[in-house]
mmCIF file with all atom_site columns, C-alpha atoms in Angstrom:
data_model
loop_
_atom_site.group_PDB
_atom_site.id
_atom_site.type_symbol
_atom_site.label_atom_id
_atom_site.label_alt_id
_atom_site.label_comp_id
_atom_site.label_asym_id
_atom_site.label_entity_id
_atom_site.label_seq_id
_atom_site.pdbx_PDB_ins_code
_atom_site.Cartn_x
_atom_site.Cartn_y
_atom_site.Cartn_z
_atom_site.occupancy
_atom_site.B_iso_or_equiv
_atom_site.pdbx_formal_charge
_atom_site.auth_seq_id
_atom_site.auth_comp_id
_atom_site.auth_asym_id
_atom_site.auth_atom_id
_atom_site.pdbx_PDB_model_num
ATOM 1   C CA . ASN O 1 1   ? 18.816 17.556  -75.601  1.00 0.00 ? 1232 ASN O CA 1
ATOM 2   C CA . ALA O 1 2   ? 18.735 16.598  -78.897  1.00 0.00 ? 1233 ALA O CA 1
ATOM 3   C CA . GLY O 1 3   ? 21.826 14.192  -80.356  1.00 0.00 ? 1234 GLY O CA 1
ATOM 4   C CA . VAL O 1 4   ? 24.065 11.027  -79.584  1.00 0.00 ? 1235 VAL O CA 1
ATOM 5   C CA . THR O 1 5   ? 24.007 9.170   -76.276  1.00 0.00 ? 1236 THR O CA 1
ATOM 6   C CA . GLN O 1 6   ? 26.413 6.778   -76.061  1.00 0.00 ? 1237 GLN O CA 1
ATOM 7   C CA . THR O 1 7   ? 26.978 4.357   -73.067  1.00 0.00 ? 1238 THR O CA 1
ATOM 8   C CA . PRO O 1 8   ? 29.174 4.311   -70.931  1.00 0.00 ? 1239 PRO O CA 1
ATOM 9   C CA . LYS O 1 9   ? 31.726 6.973   -71.382  1.00 0.00 ? 1240 LYS O CA 1
ATOM 10  C CA . PHE O 1 10  ? 34.790 5.009   -70.546  1.00 0.00 ? 1241 PHE O CA 1
ATOM 11  C CA . GLN O 1 11  ? 35.568 1.210   -69.652  1.00 0.00 ? 1242 GLN O CA 1
ATOM 12  C CA . VAL O 1 12  ? 38.441 -0.731  -68.721  1.00 0.00 ? 1243 VAL O CA 1
ATOM 13  C CA . LEU O 1 13  ? 38.404 -4.227  -70.226  1.00 0.00 ? 1244 LEU O CA 1
ATOM 14  C CA . LYS O 1 14  ? 40.932 -7.182  -69.406  1.00 0.00 ? 1245 LYS O CA 1
ATOM 15  C CA . THR O 1 15  ? 41.791 -9.608  -72.345  1.00 0.00 ? 1246 THR O CA 1
ATOM 16  C CA . GLY O 1 16  ? 39.478 -11.777 -73.373  1.00 0.00 ? 1247 GLY O CA 1
ATOM 17  C CA . GLN O 1 17  ? 36.226 -10.153 -71.718  1.00 0.00 ? 1248 GLN O CA 1
ATOM 18  C CA . SER O 1 18  ? 33.383 -8.771  -73.697  1.00 0.00 ? 1249 SER O CA 1
ATOM 19  C CA . MET O 1 19  ? 31.328 -6.069  -73.591  1.00 0.00 ? 1250 MET O CA 1
ATOM 20  C CA . THR O 1 20  ? 28.324 -4.017  -75.607  1.00 0.00 ? 1251 THR O CA 1
ATOM 21  C CA . LEU O 1 21  ? 28.824 -0.304  -75.775  1.00 0.00 ? 1252 LEU O CA 1
ATOM 22  C CA . GLN O 1 22  ? 25.544 1.080   -76.555  1.00 0.00 ? 1253 GLN O CA 1
ATOM 23  C CA . CYS O 1 23  ? 24.573 4.327   -78.572  1.00 0.00 ? 1254 CYS O CA 1
ATOM 24  C CA . ALA O 1 24  ? 20.907 5.579   -78.869  1.00 0.00 ? 1255 ALA O CA 1
ATOM 25  C CA . GLN O 1 25  ? 19.993 8.937   -81.510  1.00 0.00 ? 1256 GLN O CA 1
ATOM 26  C CA . ASP O 1 26  ? 16.572 10.820  -80.973  1.00 0.00 ? 1257 ASP O CA 1
ATOM 27  C CA . MET O 1 27  ? 16.445 12.687  -83.998  1.00 0.00 ? 1258 MET O CA 1
ATOM 28  C CA . ASN O 1 28  ? 14.790 9.728   -86.196  1.00 0.00 ? 1259 ASN O CA 1
ATOM 29  C CA . HIS O 1 29  ? 18.142 9.785   -88.354  1.00 0.00 ? 1260 HIS O CA 1
ATOM 30  C CA . ASN O 1 30  ? 18.441 6.539   -90.795  1.00 0.00 ? 1261 ASN O CA 1
ATOM 31  C CA . SER O 1 31  ? 21.684 5.749   -90.807  1.00 0.00 ? 1262 SER O CA 1
ATOM 32  C CA . MET O 1 32  ? 24.069 5.086   -88.188  1.00 0.00 ? 1263 MET O CA 1
ATOM 33  C CA . TYR O 1 33  ? 27.868 4.238   -87.880  1.00 0.00 ? 1264 TYR O CA 1
ATOM 34  C CA . TRP O 1 34  ? 30.534 2.779   -85.545  1.00 0.00 ? 1265 TRP O CA 1
ATOM 35  C CA . TYR O 1 35  ? 33.763 4.393   -86.305  1.00 0.00 ? 1266 TYR O CA 1
ATOM 36  C CA . ARG O 1 36  ? 37.263 4.098   -83.896  1.00 0.00 ? 1267 ARG O CA 1
ATOM 37  C CA . GLN O 1 37  ? 39.703 6.564   -83.433  1.00 0.00 ? 1268 GLN O CA 1
ATOM 38  C CA . ASP O 1 38  ? 43.443 6.235   -82.276  1.00 0.00 ? 1269 ASP O CA 1
ATOM 39  C CA . PRO O 1 39  ? 46.539 8.623   -82.266  1.00 0.00 ? 1270 PRO O CA 1
ATOM 40  C CA . GLY O 1 40  ? 47.597 9.072   -85.839  1.00 0.00 ? 1271 GLY O CA 1
ATOM 41  C CA . MET O 1 41  ? 45.286 7.333   -87.513  1.00 0.00 ? 1272 MET O CA 1
ATOM 42  C CA . GLY O 1 42  ? 41.774 9.437   -87.462  1.00 0.00 ? 1273 GLY O CA 1
ATOM 43  C CA . LEU O 1 43  ? 38.774 8.274   -87.590  1.00 0.00 ? 1274 LEU O CA 1
ATOM 44  C CA . ARG O 1 44  ? 37.922 4.395   -89.021  1.00 0.00 ? 1275 ARG O CA 1
ATOM 45  C CA . LEU O 1 45  ? 34.585 2.912   -89.861  1.00 0.00 ? 1276 LEU O CA 1
ATOM 46  C CA . ILE O 1 46  ? 33.849 -0.023  -88.304  1.00 0.00 ? 1277 ILE O CA 1
ATOM 47  C CA . TYR O 1 47  ? 30.246 -1.191  -88.914  1.00 0.00 ? 1278 TYR O CA 1
ATOM 48  C CA . TYR O 1 48  ? 27.711 0.893   -90.280  1.00 0.00 ? 1279 TYR O CA 1
ATOM 49  C CA . SER O 1 49  ? 23.869 0.766   -90.494  1.00 0.00 ? 1280 SER O CA 1
ATOM 50  C CA . ALA O 1 50  ? 22.565 2.627   -93.559  1.00 0.00 ? 1281 ALA O CA 1
ATOM 51  C CA . SER O 1 51  ? 18.956 1.771   -92.540  1.00 0.00 ? 1282 SER O CA 1
ATOM 52  C CA . GLU O 1 52  ? 17.056 -0.096  -90.048  1.00 0.00 ? 1283 GLU O CA 1
ATOM 53  C CA . GLY O 1 53  ? 17.346 -3.572  -90.547  1.00 0.00 ? 1284 GLY O CA 1
ATOM 54  C CA . THR O 1 54  ? 20.824 -3.090  -92.034  1.00 0.00 ? 1285 THR O CA 1
ATOM 55  C CA . THR O 1 55  ? 24.137 -3.694  -91.376  1.00 0.00 ? 1286 THR O CA 1
ATOM 56  C CA . ASP O 1 56  ? 27.472 -3.224  -93.256  1.00 0.00 ? 1287 ASP O CA 1
ATOM 57  C CA . LYS O 1 57  ? 31.197 -3.803  -92.614  1.00 0.00 ? 1288 LYS O CA 1
ATOM 58  C CA . GLY O 1 58  ? 33.275 -1.057  -92.935  1.00 0.00 ? 1289 GLY O CA 1
ATOM 59  C CA . GLU O 1 59  ? 37.455 -0.635  -92.699  1.00 0.00 ? 1290 GLU O CA 1
ATOM 60  C CA . VAL O 1 60  ? 38.061 -2.797  -89.724  1.00 0.00 ? 1291 VAL O CA 1
ATOM 61  C CA . PRO O 1 61  ? 35.177 -4.565  -88.969  1.00 0.00 ? 1292 PRO O CA 1
ATOM 62  C CA . ASN O 1 62  ? 37.275 -7.819  -87.552  1.00 0.00 ? 1293 ASN O CA 1
ATOM 63  C CA . GLY O 1 63  ? 36.471 -8.801  -83.290  1.00 0.00 ? 1294 GLY O CA 1
ATOM 64  C CA . TYR O 1 64  ? 33.527 -6.616  -83.836  1.00 0.00 ? 1295 TYR O CA 1
ATOM 65  C CA . ASN O 1 65  ? 30.222 -7.284  -84.242  1.00 0.00 ? 1296 ASN O CA 1
ATOM 66  C CA . VAL O 1 66  ? 26.779 -5.090  -84.175  1.00 0.00 ? 1297 VAL O CA 1
ATOM 67  C CA . SER O 1 67  ? 22.953 -5.080  -83.862  1.00 0.00 ? 1298 SER O CA 1
ATOM 68  C CA . ARG O 1 68  ? 20.521 -2.255  -85.681  1.00 0.00 ? 1299 ARG O CA 1
ATOM 69  C CA . LEU O 1 69  ? 18.211 -2.654  -82.096  1.00 0.00 ? 1300 LEU O CA 1
ATOM 70  C CA . ASN O 1 70  ? 15.515 -0.476  -83.861  1.00 0.00 ? 1301 ASN O CA 1
ATOM 71  C CA . LYS O 1 71  ? 15.937 2.891   -85.370  1.00 0.00 ? 1302 LYS O CA 1
ATOM 72  C CA . ARG O 1 72  ? 17.244 4.589   -82.601  1.00 0.00 ? 1303 ARG O CA 1
ATOM 73  C CA . GLU O 1 73  ? 19.646 2.382   -81.169  1.00 0.00 ? 1304 GLU O CA 1
ATOM 74  C CA . PHE O 1 74  ? 22.439 0.780   -82.861  1.00 0.00 ? 1305 PHE O CA 1
ATOM 75  C CA . SER O 1 75  ? 25.395 -1.516  -80.304  1.00 0.00 ? 1306 SER O CA 1
ATOM 76  C CA . LEU O 1 76  ? 28.543 -2.613  -80.682  1.00 0.00 ? 1307 LEU O CA 1
ATOM 77  C CA . ARG O 1 77  ? 30.155 -5.282  -79.357  1.00 0.00 ? 1308 ARG O CA 1
ATOM 78  C CA . LEU O 1 78  ? 33.592 -6.765  -78.256  1.00 0.00 ? 1309 LEU O CA 1
ATOM 79  C CA . GLU O 1 79  ? 33.348 -10.802 -77.723  1.00 0.00 ? 1310 GLU O CA 1
ATOM 80  C CA . SER O 1 80  ? 36.797 -10.993 -76.921  1.00 0.00 ? 1311 SER O CA 1
ATOM 81  C CA . ALA O 1 81  ? 38.663 -8.049  -75.819  1.00 0.00 ? 1312 ALA O CA 1
ATOM 82  C CA . ALA O 1 82  ? 42.422 -7.809  -77.013  1.00 0.00 ? 1313 ALA O CA 1
ATOM 83  C CA . PRO O 1 83  ? 45.002 -4.513  -76.408  1.00 0.00 ? 1314 PRO O CA 1
ATOM 84  C CA . SER O 1 84  ? 44.896 -3.457  -79.961  1.00 0.00 ? 1315 SER O CA 1
ATOM 85  C CA . GLN O 1 85  ? 41.117 -2.802  -79.273  1.00 0.00 ? 1316 GLN O CA 1
ATOM 86  C CA . THR O 1 86  ? 41.927 -0.399  -76.799  1.00 0.00 ? 1317 THR O CA 1
ATOM 87  C CA . SER O 1 87  ? 40.363 3.305   -78.475  1.00 0.00 ? 1318 SER O CA 1
ATOM 88  C CA . VAL O 1 88  ? 37.891 5.723   -78.403  1.00 0.00 ? 1319 VAL O CA 1
ATOM 89  C CA . TYR O 1 89  ? 34.693 4.978   -79.901  1.00 0.00 ? 1320 TYR O CA 1
ATOM 90  C CA . PHE O 1 90  ? 32.035 6.800   -81.660  1.00 0.00 ? 1321 PHE O CA 1
ATOM 91  C CA . CYS O 1 91  ? 29.003 6.925   -82.507  1.00 0.00 ? 1322 CYS O CA 1
ATOM 92  C CA . ALA O 1 92  ? 27.020 8.870   -85.537  1.00 0.00 ? 1323 ALA O CA 1
ATOM 93  C CA . SER O 1 93  ? 24.032 9.420   -87.107  1.00 0.00 ? 1324 SER O CA 1
ATOM 94  C CA . SER O 1 94  ? 22.666 10.672  -90.193  1.00 0.00 ? 1325 SER O CA 1
ATOM 95  C CA . GLU O 1 95  ? 19.321 11.510  -91.936  1.00 0.00 ? 1326 GLU O CA 1
ATOM 96  C CA . THR O 1 96  ? 20.693 9.466   -94.875  1.00 0.00 ? 1327 THR O CA 1
ATOM 97  C CA . THR O 1 97  ? 23.890 7.763   -96.079  1.00 0.00 ? 1328 THR O CA 1
ATOM 98  C CA . GLY O 1 98  ? 24.555 11.406  -97.777  1.00 0.00 ? 1329 GLY O CA 1
ATOM 99  C CA . ASP O 1 99  ? 24.117 13.638  -95.342  1.00 0.00 ? 1330 ASP O CA 1
ATOM 100 C CA . TYR O 1 100 ? 26.203 15.246  -92.215  1.00 0.00 ? 1331 TYR O CA 1
ATOM 101 C CA . TYR O 1 101 ? 26.920 13.419  -88.874  1.00 0.00 ? 1332 TYR O CA 1
ATOM 102 C CA . THR O 1 102 ? 25.982 14.263  -85.491  1.00 0.00 ? 1333 THR O CA 1
ATOM 103 C CA . PHE O 1 103 ? 28.583 12.468  -83.379  1.00 0.00 ? 1334 PHE O CA 1
ATOM 104 C CA . GLY O 1 104 ? 28.149 11.043  -79.754  1.00 0.00 ? 1335 GLY O CA 1
ATOM 105 C CA . SER O 1 105 ? 30.871 11.849  -76.791  1.00 0.00 ? 1336 SER O CA 1
ATOM 106 C CA . GLY O 1 106 ? 32.476 8.752   -77.017  1.00 0.00 ? 1337 GLY O CA 1
ATOM 107 C CA . THR O 1 107 ? 33.133 5.844   -75.365  1.00 0.00 ? 1338 THR O CA 1
ATOM 108 C CA . ARG O 1 108 ? 37.108 5.509   -74.374  1.00 0.00 ? 1339 ARG O CA 1
ATOM 109 C CA . LEU O 1 109 ? 37.574 1.547   -73.626  1.00 0.00 ? 1340 LEU O CA 1
ATOM 110 C CA . THR O 1 110 ? 41.076 0.290   -72.709  1.00 0.00 ? 1341 THR O CA 1
ATOM 111 C CA . VAL O 1 111 ? 41.891 -3.292  -73.021  1.00 0.00 ? 1342 VAL O CA 1
ATOM 112 C CA . VAL O 1 112 ? 44.538 -4.214  -70.407  1.00 0.00 ? 1343 VAL O CA 1
ATOM 113 C CA . SER X 2 1   ? 42.610 3.452   -96.163  1.00 0.00 ? 797  SER X CA 1
ATOM 114 C CA . GLN X 2 2   ? 42.311 7.319   -95.897  1.00 0.00 ? 798  GLN X CA 1
ATOM 115 C CA . GLN X 2 3   ? 40.437 9.503   -99.075  1.00 0.00 ? 799  GLN X CA 1
ATOM 116 C CA . GLY X 2 4   ? 40.695 12.297  -97.606  1.00 0.00 ? 800  GLY X CA 1
ATOM 117 C CA . GLU X 2 5   ? 44.310 13.717  -96.293  1.00 0.00 ? 801  GLU X CA 1
ATOM 118 C CA . GLU X 2 6   ? 44.517 17.104  -94.300  1.00 0.00 ? 802  GLU X CA 1
ATOM 119 C CA . ASP X 2 7   ? 47.854 19.769  -94.468  1.00 0.00 ? 803  ASP X CA 1
ATOM 120 C CA . PRO X 2 8   ? 49.500 20.415  -92.338  1.00 0.00 ? 804  PRO X CA 1
ATOM 121 C CA . GLN X 2 9   ? 48.869 17.937  -89.807  1.00 0.00 ? 805  GLN X CA 1
ATOM 122 C CA . ALA X 2 10  ? 49.301 21.183  -87.274  1.00 0.00 ? 806  ALA X CA 1
ATOM 123 C CA . LEU X 2 11  ? 49.016 24.474  -87.055  1.00 0.00 ? 807  LEU X CA 1
ATOM 124 C CA . SER X 2 12  ? 50.003 26.850  -84.937  1.00 0.00 ? 808  SER X CA 1
ATOM 125 C CA . ILE X 2 13  ? 48.628 30.847  -85.327  1.00 0.00 ? 809  ILE X CA 1
ATOM 126 C CA . GLN X 2 14  ? 48.239 34.084  -83.497  1.00 0.00 ? 810  GLN X CA 1
ATOM 127 C CA . GLU X 2 15  ? 44.788 35.183  -82.171  1.00 0.00 ? 811  GLU X CA 1
ATOM 128 C CA . GLY X 2 16  ? 43.451 37.206  -84.982  1.00 0.00 ? 812  GLY X CA 1
ATOM 129 C CA . GLU X 2 17  ? 45.008 36.244  -87.751  1.00 0.00 ? 813  GLU X CA 1
ATOM 130 C CA . ASN X 2 18  ? 43.661 33.464  -90.779  1.00 0.00 ? 814  ASN X CA 1
ATOM 131 C CA . ALA X 2 19  ? 44.029 29.762  -90.860  1.00 0.00 ? 815  ALA X CA 1
ATOM 132 C CA . THR X 2 20  ? 44.062 27.351  -93.614  1.00 0.00 ? 816  THR X CA 1
ATOM 133 C CA . MET X 2 21  ? 43.962 23.640  -93.753  1.00 0.00 ? 817  MET X CA 1
ATOM 134 C CA . ASN X 2 22  ? 43.588 21.598  -96.928  1.00 0.00 ? 818  ASN X CA 1
ATOM 135 C CA . CYS X 2 23  ? 42.359 18.289  -98.123  1.00 0.00 ? 819  CYS X CA 1
ATOM 136 C CA . SER X 2 24  ? 43.247 16.397  -100.851 1.00 0.00 ? 820  SER X CA 1
ATOM 137 C CA . TYR X 2 25  ? 41.199 12.649  -101.759 1.00 0.00 ? 821  TYR X CA 1
ATOM 138 C CA . LYS X 2 26  ? 41.894 10.601  -104.179 1.00 0.00 ? 822  LYS X CA 1
ATOM 139 C CA . THR X 2 27  ? 38.679 9.511   -105.835 1.00 0.00 ? 823  THR X CA 1
ATOM 140 C CA . SER X 2 28  ? 35.362 10.992  -107.425 1.00 0.00 ? 824  SER X CA 1
ATOM 141 C CA . ILE X 2 29  ? 33.064 12.200  -104.673 1.00 0.00 ? 825  ILE X CA 1
ATOM 142 C CA . ASN X 2 30  ? 29.665 12.822  -104.004 1.00 0.00 ? 826  ASN X CA 1
ATOM 143 C CA . ASN X 2 31  ? 30.282 15.622  -101.319 1.00 0.00 ? 827  ASN X CA 1
ATOM 144 C CA . LEU X 2 32  ? 32.885 16.665  -98.801  1.00 0.00 ? 828  LEU X CA 1
ATOM 145 C CA . GLN X 2 33  ? 32.129 17.592  -95.332  1.00 0.00 ? 829  GLN X CA 1
ATOM 146 C CA . TRP X 2 34  ? 34.485 19.172  -92.808  1.00 0.00 ? 830  TRP X CA 1
ATOM 147 C CA . TYR X 2 35  ? 34.478 18.583  -88.678  1.00 0.00 ? 831  TYR X CA 1
ATOM 148 C CA . ARG X 2 36  ? 35.470 20.299  -85.720  1.00 0.00 ? 832  ARG X CA 1
ATOM 149 C CA . GLN X 2 37  ? 36.883 18.264  -82.498  1.00 0.00 ? 833  GLN X CA 1
ATOM 150 C CA . ASN X 2 38  ? 37.810 19.881  -79.297  1.00 0.00 ? 834  ASN X CA 1
ATOM 151 C CA . SER X 2 39  ? 40.274 17.492  -76.783  1.00 0.00 ? 835  SER X CA 1
ATOM 152 C CA . GLY X 2 40  ? 37.890 14.720  -75.474  1.00 0.00 ? 836  GLY X CA 1
ATOM 153 C CA . ARG X 2 41  ? 34.473 15.418  -77.070  1.00 0.00 ? 837  ARG X CA 1
ATOM 154 C CA . GLY X 2 42  ? 33.330 13.936  -80.512  1.00 0.00 ? 838  GLY X CA 1
ATOM 155 C CA . LEU X 2 43  ? 33.120 16.003  -83.635  1.00 0.00 ? 839  LEU X CA 1
ATOM 156 C CA . VAL X 2 44  ? 30.972 18.583  -84.743  1.00 0.00 ? 840  VAL X CA 1
ATOM 157 C CA . HIS X 2 45  ? 29.842 19.099  -88.118  1.00 0.00 ? 841  HIS X CA 1
ATOM 158 C CA . LEU X 2 46  ? 30.879 22.690  -89.775  1.00 0.00 ? 842  LEU X CA 1
ATOM 159 C CA . ILE X 2 47  ? 30.089 22.507  -93.247  1.00 0.00 ? 843  ILE X CA 1
ATOM 160 C CA . LEU X 2 48  ? 29.155 19.968  -96.030  1.00 0.00 ? 844  LEU X CA 1
ATOM 161 C CA . ILE X 2 49  ? 30.047 21.007  -99.897  1.00 0.00 ? 845  ILE X CA 1
ATOM 162 C CA . ARG X 2 50  ? 28.656 19.177  -103.292 1.00 0.00 ? 846  ARG X CA 1
ATOM 163 C CA . SER X 2 51  ? 30.693 18.358  -106.095 1.00 0.00 ? 847  SER X CA 1
ATOM 164 C CA . ASN X 2 52  ? 28.876 20.850  -107.977 1.00 0.00 ? 848  ASN X CA 1
ATOM 165 C CA . GLU X 2 53  ? 29.524 23.376  -105.929 1.00 0.00 ? 849  GLU X CA 1
ATOM 166 C CA . ARG X 2 54  ? 33.182 25.735  -105.429 1.00 0.00 ? 850  ARG X CA 1
ATOM 167 C CA . GLU X 2 55  ? 32.458 27.712  -102.679 1.00 0.00 ? 851  GLU X CA 1
ATOM 168 C CA . LYS X 2 56  ? 30.281 27.980  -99.470  1.00 0.00 ? 852  LYS X CA 1
ATOM 169 C CA . HIS X 2 57  ? 30.283 29.772  -96.505  1.00 0.00 ? 853  HIS X CA 1
ATOM 170 C CA . SER X 2 58  ? 29.476 29.835  -92.562  1.00 0.00 ? 854  SER X CA 1
ATOM 171 C CA . GLY X 2 59  ? 30.078 32.757  -90.332  1.00 0.00 ? 855  GLY X CA 1
ATOM 172 C CA . ARG X 2 60  ? 33.801 33.233  -90.583  1.00 0.00 ? 856  ARG X CA 1
ATOM 173 C CA . LEU X 2 61  ? 34.184 29.631  -92.286  1.00 0.00 ? 857  LEU X CA 1
ATOM 174 C CA . ARG X 2 62  ? 34.935 29.325  -96.222  1.00 0.00 ? 858  ARG X CA 1
ATOM 175 C CA . VAL X 2 63  ? 35.537 26.188  -97.672  1.00 0.00 ? 859  VAL X CA 1
ATOM 176 C CA . THR X 2 64  ? 36.258 26.101  -101.471 1.00 0.00 ? 860  THR X CA 1
ATOM 177 C CA . LEU X 2 65  ? 36.376 22.646  -103.477 1.00 0.00 ? 861  LEU X CA 1
ATOM 178 C CA . ASP X 2 66  ? 38.629 21.767  -106.423 1.00 0.00 ? 862  ASP X CA 1
ATOM 179 C CA . THR X 2 67  ? 37.326 18.551  -108.114 1.00 0.00 ? 863  THR X CA 1
ATOM 180 C CA . SER X 2 68  ? 39.493 18.793  -110.788 1.00 0.00 ? 864  SER X CA 1
ATOM 181 C CA . LYS X 2 69  ? 42.173 19.218  -108.816 1.00 0.00 ? 865  LYS X CA 1
ATOM 182 C CA . LYS X 2 70  ? 40.807 16.377  -105.383 1.00 0.00 ? 866  LYS X CA 1
ATOM 183 C CA . SER X 2 71  ? 41.048 18.987  -103.602 1.00 0.00 ? 867  SER X CA 1
ATOM 184 C CA . SER X 2 72  ? 39.309 21.531  -100.981 1.00 0.00 ? 868  SER X CA 1
ATOM 185 C CA . SER X 2 73  ? 40.351 23.887  -98.009  1.00 0.00 ? 869  SER X CA 1
ATOM 186 C CA . LEU X 2 74  ? 38.663 25.290  -94.991  1.00 0.00 ? 870  LEU X CA 1
ATOM 187 C CA . LEU X 2 75  ? 39.200 29.035  -94.012  1.00 0.00 ? 871  LEU X CA 1
ATOM 188 C CA . ILE X 2 76  ? 38.630 30.496  -90.534  1.00 0.00 ? 872  ILE X CA 1
ATOM 189 C CA . THR X 2 77  ? 39.078 33.925  -90.238  1.00 0.00 ? 873  THR X CA 1
ATOM 190 C CA . ALA X 2 78  ? 39.546 36.388  -87.524  1.00 0.00 ? 874  ALA X CA 1
ATOM 191 C CA . SER X 2 79  ? 40.687 33.395  -85.247  1.00 0.00 ? 875  SER X CA 1
ATOM 192 C CA . ARG X 2 80  ? 39.928 33.103  -81.689  1.00 0.00 ? 876  ARG X CA 1
ATOM 193 C CA . ALA X 2 81  ? 40.864 30.674  -78.941  1.00 0.00 ? 877  ALA X CA 1
ATOM 194 C CA . ALA X 2 82  ? 37.875 28.726  -78.652  1.00 0.00 ? 878  ALA X CA 1
ATOM 195 C CA . ASP X 2 83  ? 38.698 27.445  -82.374  1.00 0.00 ? 879  ASP X CA 1
ATOM 196 C CA . THR X 2 84  ? 41.663 25.558  -81.121  1.00 0.00 ? 880  THR X CA 1
ATOM 197 C CA . ALA X 2 85  ? 40.826 22.225  -81.481  1.00 0.00 ? 881  ALA X CA 1
ATOM 198 C CA . SER X 2 86  ? 41.399 19.228  -84.621  1.00 0.00 ? 882  SER X CA 1
ATOM 199 C CA . TYR X 2 87  ? 39.307 19.864  -87.769  1.00 0.00 ? 883  TYR X CA 1
ATOM 200 C CA . PHE X 2 88  ? 38.564 17.082  -89.637  1.00 0.00 ? 884  PHE X CA 1
ATOM 201 C CA . CYS X 2 89  ? 37.656 16.806  -93.956  1.00 0.00 ? 885  CYS X CA 1
ATOM 202 C CA . ALA X 2 90  ? 35.504 13.776  -94.344  1.00 0.00 ? 886  ALA X CA 1
ATOM 203 C CA . THR X 2 91  ? 34.460 12.573  -98.565  1.00 0.00 ? 887  THR X CA 1
ATOM 204 C CA . ARG X 2 92  ? 31.580 10.116  -99.684  1.00 0.00 ? 888  ARG X CA 1
ATOM 205 C CA . GLY X 2 93  ? 32.041 8.780   -102.396 1.00 0.00 ? 889  GLY X CA 1
ATOM 206 C CA . ARG X 2 94  ? 30.033 8.792   -105.565 1.00 0.00 ? 890  ARG X CA 1
ATOM 207 C CA . GLY X 2 95  ? 27.829 5.668   -104.743 1.00 0.00 ? 891  GLY X CA 1
ATOM 208 C CA . ALA X 2 96  ? 29.255 5.283   -101.361 1.00 0.00 ? 892  ALA X CA 1
ATOM 209 C CA . GLN X 2 97  ? 27.010 5.105   -98.380  1.00 0.00 ? 893  GLN X CA 1
ATOM 210 C CA . LYS X 2 98  ? 29.324 6.367   -96.032  1.00 0.00 ? 894  LYS X CA 1
ATOM 211 C CA . LEU X 2 99  ? 32.124 9.273   -95.028  1.00 0.00 ? 895  LEU X CA 1
ATOM 212 C CA . VAL X 2 100 ? 36.069 8.852   -94.991  1.00 0.00 ? 896  VAL X CA 1
ATOM 213 C CA . PHE X 2 101 ? 37.769 10.886  -92.767  1.00 0.00 ? 897  PHE X CA 1
ATOM 214 C CA . GLY X 2 102 ? 41.374 11.878  -92.500  1.00 0.00 ? 898  GLY X CA 1
ATOM 215 C CA . GLN X 2 103 ? 43.652 12.439  -89.863  1.00 0.00 ? 899  GLN X CA 1
ATOM 216 C CA . GLY X 2 104 ? 42.937 15.452  -88.974  1.00 0.00 ? 900  GLY X CA 1
ATOM 217 C CA . THR X 2 105 ? 44.600 19.168  -88.975  1.00 0.00 ? 901  THR X CA 1
ATOM 218 C CA . ARG X 2 106 ? 45.754 20.592  -85.075  1.00 0.00 ? 902  ARG X CA 1
ATOM 219 C CA . LEU X 2 107 ? 44.744 23.932  -84.916  1.00 0.00 ? 903  LEU X CA 1
ATOM 220 C CA . THR X 2 108 ? 46.214 25.512  -82.011  1.00 0.00 ? 904  THR X CA 1
ATOM 221 C CA . ILE X 2 109 ? 45.419 29.451  -81.667  1.00 0.00 ? 905  ILE X CA 1
ATOM 222 C CA . ASN X 2 110 ? 47.510 31.284  -79.595  1.00 0.00 ? 906  ASN X CA 1
ATOM 223 C CA . PRO X 2 111 ? 46.408 34.809  -76.814  1.00 0.00 ? 907  PRO X CA 1
#
């Protein structure tokens, strides 16, 4: 099915461990985004890529890095996980930055 | 900081009734969008309304936009149990390259 695929769906990390969240879209979209969702906080933008080859910080970039590997893939890396990064992470894509977003099903990350 | 703020935070109604959710924002926008999120799932796009539009319809959904008041409303008519979800408004500011989401309205439809 066409859409945005995120892996893994669930992950438990120990404080200080690193991991990469993977995101791929097959809709030939130019723009991709990473959000985190916390109770009572709505969705907050971590990083985005308006087009292949570009990345920019969002509202809460500290502790994260991203790579726009190609037009399809946009990964999010936690270099040294902290309990404050416990959250649900959503990847999204859009044809351009002005269009509606298609979201993945999310990665539920727990840092202990 | 959040651009859009939804009101109410939670809404519980009987099946068949209409549900109205409101969104207020602070700065000039290019467009405003509404999304639905079922429990444990990703967000699904519902409607996009541009700043020069005042009203849009999609099935049982009606969205209005008042740029003078910097507010929007989402009306769901003849609600169904399957409409139980959280609803988010998101705004794209003029010249901005990304959406900013509000905290959402949690809608419960009681059978």
